[in-house]
């Protein structure tokens, strides 16, 4: 299994700053993928996402950018547009070729150096590095500075990261997911509901506080720290319309629900994107079920691959 690059024609590249602890991940679909999206939670940061709406004139997208750096990280998308323009990839307008590149960001300014964020040059470098090789996981790209379990602050948090997984359906249909996990909540084992990683009761401890329980204990003026968001890109080699891709993106959030608790909070900007990049015929419902499964598995893989960095412990040591 290669993860998202199991879908023929989709390639993935990363750029990371391991001193500042930030980075970006670029998914290239240069022939144009039919896309849909869905946002949950109250703290999203995005650019050009409306091009994926069924009501928008743009028929396809040519890349997706996931970046750290909060709103500053959206700058990385301009580097990807520049990279694709130089290759002649984009939407023909008559006067110029315009690459269609939606972007979404997560907040990683609480770790590393907050004054260094993904730039246009970093976005271009990630696009240039894109490959069909197995997707790298853990502390890489948009997952470089990702953290989870921040209900008791960063001192009690654990390392999030990037994960990717694929579910195979009959007749050659594949459904893959890539997820940058930077949740407020804890990451769970979907099979048992047991916390795998998340808010710890004390720094240095591996005893979990239970972020959902902590949230229920808050008074009317209480609040949890901002600075979260989990981002997922699902891709399939099935042929779907924008409406159908949007339906898959919506159902993919079920993977978040299975593997993160609490999820879709007012401090998370959780987002899913579905890319239809193939010609096979498949049921939207079947692909939706597989998408949720792939997303949940990718979330678990992200935290299991995350190493300790910046004083934040990871499951991978």
mmCIF file of C-alpha atoms in Angstrom:
data_model
loop_
_atom_site.group_PDB
_atom_site.id
_atom_site.type_symbol
_atom_site.label_atom_id
_atom_site.label_comp_id
_atom_site.label_asym_id
_atom_site.label_seq_id
_atom_site.Cartn_x
_atom_site.Cartn_y
_atom_site.Cartn_z
ATOM 1 C CA UNK A 1 0.000 0.000 0.000
ATOM 2 C CA UNK A 2 1.296 3.427 -0.980
ATOM 3 C CA UNK A 3 -1.512 5.556 0.426
ATOM 4 C CA UNK A 4 -2.885 8.383 -1.697
ATOM 5 C CA UNK A 5 -0.461 7.623 -4.535
ATOM 6 C CA UNK A 6 -2.213 4.261 -5.020
ATOM 7 C CA UNK A 7 -4.523 6.310 -7.256
ATOM 8 C CA UNK A 8 -2.846 6.357 -10.676
ATOM 9 C CA UNK A 9 -1.768 9.844 -11.726
ATOM 10 C CA UNK A 10 -1.877 11.403 -8.269
ATOM 11 C CA UNK A 11 1.492 12.367 -6.871
ATOM 12 C CA UNK A 12 2.392 13.800 -3.468
ATOM 13 C CA UNK A 13 5.232 16.053 -2.364
ATOM 14 C CA UNK A 14 6.301 17.597 0.922
ATOM 15 C CA UNK A 15 8.441 20.454 2.154
ATOM 16 C CA UNK A 16 9.416 20.632 5.828
ATOM 17 C CA UNK A 17 11.312 23.002 8.099
ATOM 18 C CA UNK A 18 12.473 20.808 10.984
ATOM 19 C CA UNK A 19 13.894 23.762 12.902
ATOM 20 C CA UNK A 20 10.809 25.952 12.744
ATOM 21 C CA UNK A 21 8.602 22.812 12.832
ATOM 22 C CA UNK A 22 6.255 23.616 9.998
ATOM 23 C CA UNK A 23 5.718 22.544 6.414
ATOM 24 C CA UNK A 24 3.320 21.837 3.592
ATOM 25 C CA UNK A 25 2.067 18.891 1.565
ATOM 26 C CA UNK A 26 1.046 19.154 -2.090
ATOM 27 C CA UNK A 27 -1.223 16.723 -3.928
ATOM 28 C CA UNK A 28 -0.892 17.084 -7.703
ATOM 29 C CA UNK A 29 -3.571 15.860 -10.128
ATOM 30 C CA UNK A 30 -2.347 17.565 -13.282
ATOM 31 C CA UNK A 31 -4.957 16.081 -15.630
ATOM 32 C CA UNK A 32 -7.662 17.644 -13.489
ATOM 33 C CA UNK A 33 -9.658 15.956 -10.726
ATOM 34 C CA UNK A 34 -13.363 16.466 -10.111
ATOM 35 C CA UNK A 35 -13.527 17.633 -6.500
ATOM 36 C CA UNK A 36 -15.943 18.129 -3.639
ATOM 37 C CA UNK A 37 -15.369 19.314 -0.071
ATOM 38 C CA UNK A 38 -16.961 19.613 3.353
ATOM 39 C CA UNK A 39 -15.945 21.708 6.369
ATOM 40 C CA UNK A 40 -16.920 21.000 9.990
ATOM 41 C CA UNK A 41 -15.989 22.867 13.137
ATOM 42 C CA UNK A 42 -15.564 26.591 13.595
ATOM 43 C CA UNK A 43 -11.928 27.412 12.896
ATOM 44 C CA UNK A 44 -11.179 26.651 9.250
ATOM 45 C CA UNK A 45 -8.599 28.467 7.145
ATOM 46 C CA UNK A 46 -8.925 28.019 3.401
ATOM 47 C CA UNK A 47 -8.288 29.478 -0.051
ATOM 48 C CA UNK A 48 -10.087 28.789 -3.356
ATOM 49 C CA UNK A 49 -12.293 26.071 -1.873
ATOM 50 C CA UNK A 50 -15.394 27.373 -3.664
ATOM 51 C CA UNK A 51 -13.947 26.117 -6.961
ATOM 52 C CA UNK A 52 -14.934 22.662 -5.676
ATOM 53 C CA UNK A 53 -18.565 23.666 -5.232
ATOM 54 C CA UNK A 54 -21.053 22.127 -7.701
ATOM 55 C CA UNK A 55 -22.181 25.706 -8.446
ATOM 56 C CA UNK A 56 -18.718 26.906 -9.510
ATOM 57 C CA UNK A 57 -17.725 27.100 -13.178
ATOM 58 C CA UNK A 58 -14.338 25.395 -12.685
ATOM 59 C CA UNK A 59 -14.807 21.741 -13.737
ATOM 60 C CA UNK A 60 -11.672 20.352 -12.047
ATOM 61 C CA UNK A 61 -8.796 21.152 -9.724
ATOM 62 C CA UNK A 62 -5.118 20.607 -10.534
ATOM 63 C CA UNK A 63 -3.643 20.434 -7.030
ATOM 64 C CA UNK A 64 -4.493 20.579 -3.336
ATOM 65 C CA UNK A 65 -2.231 22.260 -0.778
ATOM 66 C CA UNK A 66 -2.236 21.428 2.938
ATOM 67 C CA UNK A 67 -0.013 23.653 5.048
ATOM 68 C CA UNK A 68 0.924 24.633 8.550
ATOM 69 C CA UNK A 69 1.469 28.236 9.555
ATOM 70 C CA UNK A 70 -2.166 29.138 10.190
ATOM 71 C CA UNK A 71 -3.445 31.767 7.722
ATOM 72 C CA UNK A 72 0.134 32.662 6.779
ATOM 73 C CA UNK A 73 0.568 29.171 5.311
ATOM 74 C CA UNK A 74 -1.928 29.882 2.543
ATOM 75 C CA UNK A 75 0.950 31.622 0.768
ATOM 76 C CA UNK A 76 2.314 28.179 -0.163
ATOM 77 C CA UNK A 77 -0.482 27.738 -2.708
ATOM 78 C CA UNK A 78 0.881 30.569 -4.867
ATOM 79 C CA UNK A 79 4.107 28.601 -5.303
ATOM 80 C CA UNK A 80 2.151 25.575 -6.494
ATOM 81 C CA UNK A 81 0.252 27.729 -8.988
ATOM 82 C CA UNK A 82 3.541 29.099 -10.281
ATOM 83 C CA UNK A 83 4.961 25.578 -10.604
ATOM 84 C CA UNK A 84 1.934 24.362 -12.567
ATOM 85 C CA UNK A 85 1.797 27.469 -14.763
ATOM 86 C CA UNK A 86 5.383 26.845 -15.860
ATOM 87 C CA UNK A 87 4.313 23.325 -16.871
ATOM 88 C CA UNK A 88 1.318 24.610 -18.823
ATOM 89 C CA UNK A 89 -1.135 22.980 -16.434
ATOM 90 C CA UNK A 90 -4.336 24.798 -15.586
ATOM 91 C CA UNK A 91 -7.692 26.145 -16.693
ATOM 92 C CA UNK A 92 -7.543 27.826 -20.120
ATOM 93 C CA UNK A 93 -9.054 31.309 -19.930
ATOM 94 C CA UNK A 94 -8.123 32.470 -23.427
ATOM 95 C CA UNK A 95 -5.532 34.928 -22.162
ATOM 96 C CA UNK A 96 -3.617 32.611 -19.814
ATOM 97 C CA UNK A 97 -3.541 29.190 -18.204
ATOM 98 C CA UNK A 98 -4.739 29.419 -14.589
ATOM 99 C CA UNK A 99 -4.022 26.452 -12.307
ATOM 100 C CA UNK A 100 -6.892 25.708 -9.915
ATOM 101 C CA UNK A 101 -5.321 25.069 -6.494
ATOM 102 C CA UNK A 102 -7.496 24.979 -3.358
ATOM 103 C CA UNK A 103 -5.596 25.183 -0.078
ATOM 104 C CA UNK A 104 -6.301 24.559 3.596
ATOM 105 C CA UNK A 105 -4.179 25.286 6.650
ATOM 106 C CA UNK A 106 -3.723 24.041 10.182
ATOM 107 C CA UNK A 107 -2.369 25.892 13.202
ATOM 108 C CA UNK A 108 1.135 24.812 14.241
ATOM 109 C CA UNK A 109 2.452 28.138 15.572
ATOM 110 C CA UNK A 110 2.510 26.820 19.141
ATOM 111 C CA UNK A 111 5.501 24.585 18.430
ATOM 112 C CA UNK A 112 8.856 25.502 16.901
ATOM 113 C CA UNK A 113 9.220 29.082 15.624
ATOM 114 C CA UNK A 114 5.954 30.968 15.190
ATOM 115 C CA UNK A 115 7.543 33.638 12.969
ATOM 116 C CA UNK A 116 8.546 31.114 10.276
ATOM 117 C CA UNK A 117 5.719 29.703 8.155
ATOM 118 C CA UNK A 118 5.256 27.956 4.805
ATOM 119 C CA UNK A 119 6.039 30.319 1.929
ATOM 120 C CA UNK A 120 5.521 30.454 -1.817
ATOM 121 C CA UNK A 121 8.983 28.950 -2.233
ATOM 122 C CA UNK A 122 8.129 26.085 0.119
ATOM 123 C CA UNK A 123 4.958 25.358 -1.851
ATOM 124 C CA UNK A 124 6.912 25.317 -5.100
ATOM 125 C CA UNK A 125 9.536 23.035 -3.555
ATOM 126 C CA UNK A 126 6.867 20.592 -2.357
ATOM 127 C CA UNK A 127 5.287 20.523 -5.825
ATOM 128 C CA UNK A 128 8.693 19.948 -7.424
ATOM 129 C CA UNK A 129 9.311 17.050 -5.026
ATOM 130 C CA UNK A 130 5.994 15.330 -5.757
ATOM 131 C CA UNK A 131 6.303 11.646 -6.575
ATOM 132 C CA UNK A 132 4.225 8.509 -7.037
ATOM 133 C CA UNK A 133 6.262 6.747 -4.348
ATOM 134 C CA UNK A 134 4.550 5.631 -1.103
ATOM 135 C CA UNK A 135 3.382 8.631 0.904
ATOM 136 C CA UNK A 136 5.791 9.540 3.689
ATOM 137 C CA UNK A 137 4.107 9.633 7.091
ATOM 138 C CA UNK A 138 4.580 11.167 10.530
ATOM 139 C CA UNK A 139 6.557 14.378 10.966
ATOM 140 C CA UNK A 140 6.577 15.465 7.339
ATOM 141 C CA UNK A 141 5.001 18.193 5.237
ATOM 142 C CA UNK A 142 1.807 19.579 6.747
ATOM 143 C CA UNK A 143 2.276 17.140 9.632
ATOM 144 C CA UNK A 144 5.709 18.462 10.642
ATOM 145 C CA UNK A 145 4.408 20.647 13.468
ATOM 146 C CA UNK A 146 1.058 18.939 13.997
ATOM 147 C CA UNK A 147 0.044 18.155 17.587
ATOM 148 C CA UNK A 148 -2.967 16.532 19.265
ATOM 149 C CA UNK A 149 -4.627 16.424 22.674
ATOM 150 C CA UNK A 150 -4.267 20.094 23.570
ATOM 151 C CA UNK A 151 -7.122 20.366 26.081
ATOM 152 C CA UNK A 152 -4.576 20.902 28.894
ATOM 153 C CA UNK A 153 -2.165 22.965 26.811
ATOM 154 C CA UNK A 154 0.914 22.119 24.791
ATOM 155 C CA UNK A 155 2.863 20.877 27.810
ATOM 156 C CA UNK A 156 0.446 17.963 28.080
ATOM 157 C CA UNK A 157 -0.083 17.433 24.325
ATOM 158 C CA UNK A 158 1.309 14.755 22.026
ATOM 159 C CA UNK A 159 2.624 14.734 18.486
ATOM 160 C CA UNK A 160 0.277 14.464 15.534
ATOM 161 C CA UNK A 161 1.407 14.100 11.947
ATOM 162 C CA UNK A 162 0.601 12.915 8.453
ATOM 163 C CA UNK A 163 -0.890 9.530 7.601
ATOM 164 C CA UNK A 164 -2.211 7.812 4.497
ATOM 165 C CA UNK A 165 -4.185 4.625 3.792
ATOM 166 C CA UNK A 166 -6.051 2.814 1.003
ATOM 167 C CA UNK A 167 -9.176 0.655 0.911
ATOM 168 C CA UNK A 168 -9.677 -1.619 -2.098
ATOM 169 C CA UNK A 169 -13.148 -2.312 -3.485
ATOM 170 C CA UNK A 170 -14.196 -4.918 -6.097
ATOM 171 C CA UNK A 171 -13.494 -4.386 -9.803
ATOM 172 C CA UNK A 172 -10.317 -2.416 -9.227
ATOM 173 C CA UNK A 173 -11.886 0.575 -7.457
ATOM 174 C CA UNK A 174 -9.550 2.169 -4.926
ATOM 175 C CA UNK A 175 -10.285 4.723 -2.216
ATOM 176 C CA UNK A 176 -7.291 6.377 -0.564
ATOM 177 C CA UNK A 177 -6.915 9.022 2.126
ATOM 178 C CA UNK A 178 -4.178 11.388 3.263
ATOM 179 C CA UNK A 179 -4.750 13.125 6.602
ATOM 180 C CA UNK A 180 -2.838 15.840 8.465
ATOM 181 C CA UNK A 181 -3.806 15.279 12.111
ATOM 182 C CA UNK A 182 -3.622 18.375 14.304
ATOM 183 C CA UNK A 183 -6.696 17.848 16.471
ATOM 184 C CA UNK A 184 -7.724 19.450 19.725
ATOM 185 C CA UNK A 185 -8.969 16.030 20.780
ATOM 186 C CA UNK A 186 -7.449 12.623 21.359
ATOM 187 C CA UNK A 187 -6.844 9.973 18.703
ATOM 188 C CA UNK A 188 -8.656 6.701 19.338
ATOM 189 C CA UNK A 189 -8.369 3.117 18.181
ATOM 190 C CA UNK A 190 -11.512 2.894 15.991
ATOM 191 C CA UNK A 191 -11.997 -0.779 16.884
ATOM 192 C CA UNK A 192 -11.993 -0.349 20.656
ATOM 193 C CA UNK A 193 -12.468 3.352 21.382
ATOM 194 C CA UNK A 194 -9.280 3.276 23.462
ATOM 195 C CA UNK A 195 -7.166 6.448 23.464
ATOM 196 C CA UNK A 196 -3.939 5.894 21.519
ATOM 197 C CA UNK A 197 -2.523 9.382 21.959
ATOM 198 C CA UNK A 198 -3.811 12.672 23.313
ATOM 199 C CA UNK A 199 -3.957 14.969 26.320
ATOM 200 C CA UNK A 200 -1.878 13.584 29.165
ATOM 201 C CA UNK A 201 -2.750 14.127 32.824
ATOM 202 C CA UNK A 202 0.743 15.439 33.559
ATOM 203 C CA UNK A 203 3.841 16.336 31.522
ATOM 204 C CA UNK A 204 6.054 13.274 31.248
ATOM 205 C CA UNK A 205 3.153 10.920 31.889
ATOM 206 C CA UNK A 206 1.459 8.574 29.426
ATOM 207 C CA UNK A 207 -1.765 8.508 31.432
ATOM 208 C CA UNK A 208 -4.493 10.173 29.400
ATOM 209 C CA UNK A 209 -6.851 12.786 30.804
ATOM 210 C CA UNK A 210 -9.650 12.155 28.302
ATOM 211 C CA UNK A 211 -10.265 15.310 26.282
ATOM 212 C CA UNK A 212 -14.012 14.704 25.884
ATOM 213 C CA UNK A 213 -14.394 14.378 29.659
ATOM 214 C CA UNK A 214 -12.364 17.554 30.175
ATOM 215 C CA UNK A 215 -14.610 19.438 27.770
ATOM 216 C CA UNK A 216 -17.750 18.349 29.617
ATOM 217 C CA UNK A 217 -16.300 19.701 32.863
ATOM 218 C CA UNK A 218 -15.872 23.241 31.536
ATOM 219 C CA UNK A 219 -17.997 25.942 33.108
ATOM 220 C CA UNK A 220 -19.979 28.527 31.087
ATOM 221 C CA UNK A 221 -16.916 30.785 30.878
ATOM 222 C CA UNK A 222 -14.414 27.987 30.350
ATOM 223 C CA UNK A 223 -12.605 27.378 27.129
ATOM 224 C CA UNK A 224 -9.992 25.211 25.490
ATOM 225 C CA UNK A 225 -6.949 26.371 23.603
ATOM 226 C CA UNK A 226 -7.207 27.380 19.983
ATOM 227 C CA UNK A 227 -4.780 26.113 17.385
ATOM 228 C CA UNK A 228 -6.050 22.866 15.907
ATOM 229 C CA UNK A 229 -7.616 21.388 12.707
ATOM 230 C CA UNK A 230 -7.493 18.021 10.938
ATOM 231 C CA UNK A 231 -7.366 18.009 7.128
ATOM 232 C CA UNK A 232 -8.169 14.999 4.933
ATOM 233 C CA UNK A 233 -7.901 14.439 1.187
ATOM 234 C CA UNK A 234 -9.685 11.367 -0.179
ATOM 235 C CA UNK A 235 -8.990 10.230 -3.743
ATOM 236 C CA UNK A 236 -10.607 7.522 -5.829
ATOM 237 C CA UNK A 237 -10.201 6.121 -9.326
ATOM 238 C CA UNK A 238 -14.002 6.040 -9.652
ATOM 239 C CA UNK A 239 -15.631 8.590 -11.952
ATOM 240 C CA UNK A 240 -17.883 10.996 -10.065
ATOM 241 C CA UNK A 241 -19.538 14.367 -10.607
ATOM 242 C CA UNK A 242 -18.963 17.333 -8.305
ATOM 243 C CA UNK A 243 -22.178 16.521 -6.458
ATOM 244 C CA UNK A 244 -21.107 12.916 -5.953
ATOM 245 C CA UNK A 245 -17.595 13.947 -4.885
ATOM 246 C CA UNK A 246 -19.135 16.308 -2.346
ATOM 247 C CA UNK A 247 -21.250 13.443 -0.989
ATOM 248 C CA UNK A 248 -18.120 11.326 -0.511
ATOM 249 C CA UNK A 249 -16.331 14.232 1.209
ATOM 250 C CA UNK A 250 -19.238 14.636 3.613
ATOM 251 C CA UNK A 251 -19.300 10.965 4.507
ATOM 252 C CA UNK A 252 -15.513 10.890 4.960
ATOM 253 C CA UNK A 253 -16.001 12.877 8.172
ATOM 254 C CA UNK A 254 -17.268 9.636 9.701
ATOM 255 C CA UNK A 255 -13.612 8.612 9.754
ATOM 256 C CA UNK A 256 -12.875 11.639 11.945
ATOM 257 C CA UNK A 257 -15.699 10.664 14.297
ATOM 258 C CA UNK A 258 -14.352 7.120 14.673
ATOM 259 C CA UNK A 259 -10.749 8.122 15.364
ATOM 260 C CA UNK A 260 -10.822 11.535 17.112
ATOM 261 C CA UNK A 261 -12.615 12.625 20.297
ATOM 262 C CA UNK A 262 -13.863 15.287 20.634
ATOM 263 C CA UNK A 263 -14.032 16.237 16.957
ATOM 264 C CA UNK A 264 -15.499 19.101 14.899
ATOM 265 C CA UNK A 265 -15.243 21.497 17.846
ATOM 266 C CA UNK A 266 -15.424 25.276 17.592
ATOM 267 C CA UNK A 267 -11.624 25.277 17.919
ATOM 268 C CA UNK A 268 -11.080 22.833 15.015
ATOM 269 C CA UNK A 269 -11.320 23.678 11.314
ATOM 270 C CA UNK A 270 -11.808 20.092 10.190
ATOM 271 C CA UNK A 271 -12.098 19.651 6.425
ATOM 272 C CA UNK A 272 -12.412 16.816 3.938
ATOM 273 C CA UNK A 273 -11.806 16.934 0.175
ATOM 274 C CA UNK A 274 -12.696 14.198 -2.313
ATOM 275 C CA UNK A 275 -10.867 13.914 -5.625
ATOM 276 C CA UNK A 276 -12.402 11.797 -8.403
ATOM 277 C CA UNK A 277 -9.483 10.877 -10.653
ATOM 278 C CA UNK A 278 -10.397 7.906 -12.790
ATOM 279 C CA UNK A 279 -12.925 6.324 -15.103
ATOM 280 C CA UNK A 280 -14.229 3.311 -13.187
ATOM 281 C CA UNK A 281 -17.888 2.953 -12.293
ATOM 282 C CA UNK A 282 -18.690 2.653 -8.598
ATOM 283 C CA UNK A 283 -21.457 3.233 -6.107
ATOM 284 C CA UNK A 284 -21.207 6.555 -4.286
ATOM 285 C CA UNK A 285 -22.339 4.834 -1.114
ATOM 286 C CA UNK A 286 -19.683 2.120 -1.372
ATOM 287 C CA UNK A 287 -16.942 4.669 -1.969
ATOM 288 C CA UNK A 288 -18.273 6.802 0.895
ATOM 289 C CA UNK A 289 -18.082 3.881 3.314
ATOM 290 C CA UNK A 290 -14.549 3.093 2.132
ATOM 291 C CA UNK A 291 -13.575 6.766 2.432
ATOM 292 C CA UNK A 292 -14.566 6.856 6.105
ATOM 293 C CA UNK A 293 -12.574 3.662 6.702
ATOM 294 C CA UNK A 294 -9.496 4.994 4.900
ATOM 295 C CA UNK A 295 -9.638 8.308 6.768
ATOM 296 C CA UNK A 296 -9.863 6.601 10.164
ATOM 297 C CA UNK A 297 -6.932 4.320 9.316
ATOM 298 C CA UNK A 298 -4.867 7.255 8.027
ATOM 299 C CA UNK A 299 -5.466 9.165 11.281
ATOM 300 C CA UNK A 300 -4.209 6.239 13.329
ATOM 301 C CA UNK A 301 -1.196 5.787 11.039
ATOM 302 C CA UNK A 302 -0.371 9.492 11.417
ATOM 303 C CA UNK A 303 -0.014 9.357 15.201
ATOM 304 C CA UNK A 304 1.682 5.961 15.219
ATOM 305 C CA UNK A 305 4.297 7.346 12.792
ATOM 306 C CA UNK A 306 4.842 10.619 14.679
ATOM 307 C CA UNK A 307 8.152 10.996 16.496
ATOM 308 C CA UNK A 308 8.918 13.173 19.495
ATOM 309 C CA UNK A 309 10.005 16.648 18.441
ATOM 310 C CA UNK A 310 10.033 20.166 19.878
ATOM 311 C CA UNK A 311 9.524 18.814 23.384
ATOM 312 C CA UNK A 312 6.271 17.077 22.361
ATOM 313 C CA UNK A 313 6.289 13.262 22.701
ATOM 314 C CA UNK A 314 5.233 10.998 19.836
ATOM 315 C CA UNK A 315 4.249 7.348 19.734
ATOM 316 C CA UNK A 316 7.098 6.507 17.359
ATOM 317 C CA UNK A 317 9.697 7.535 19.937
#
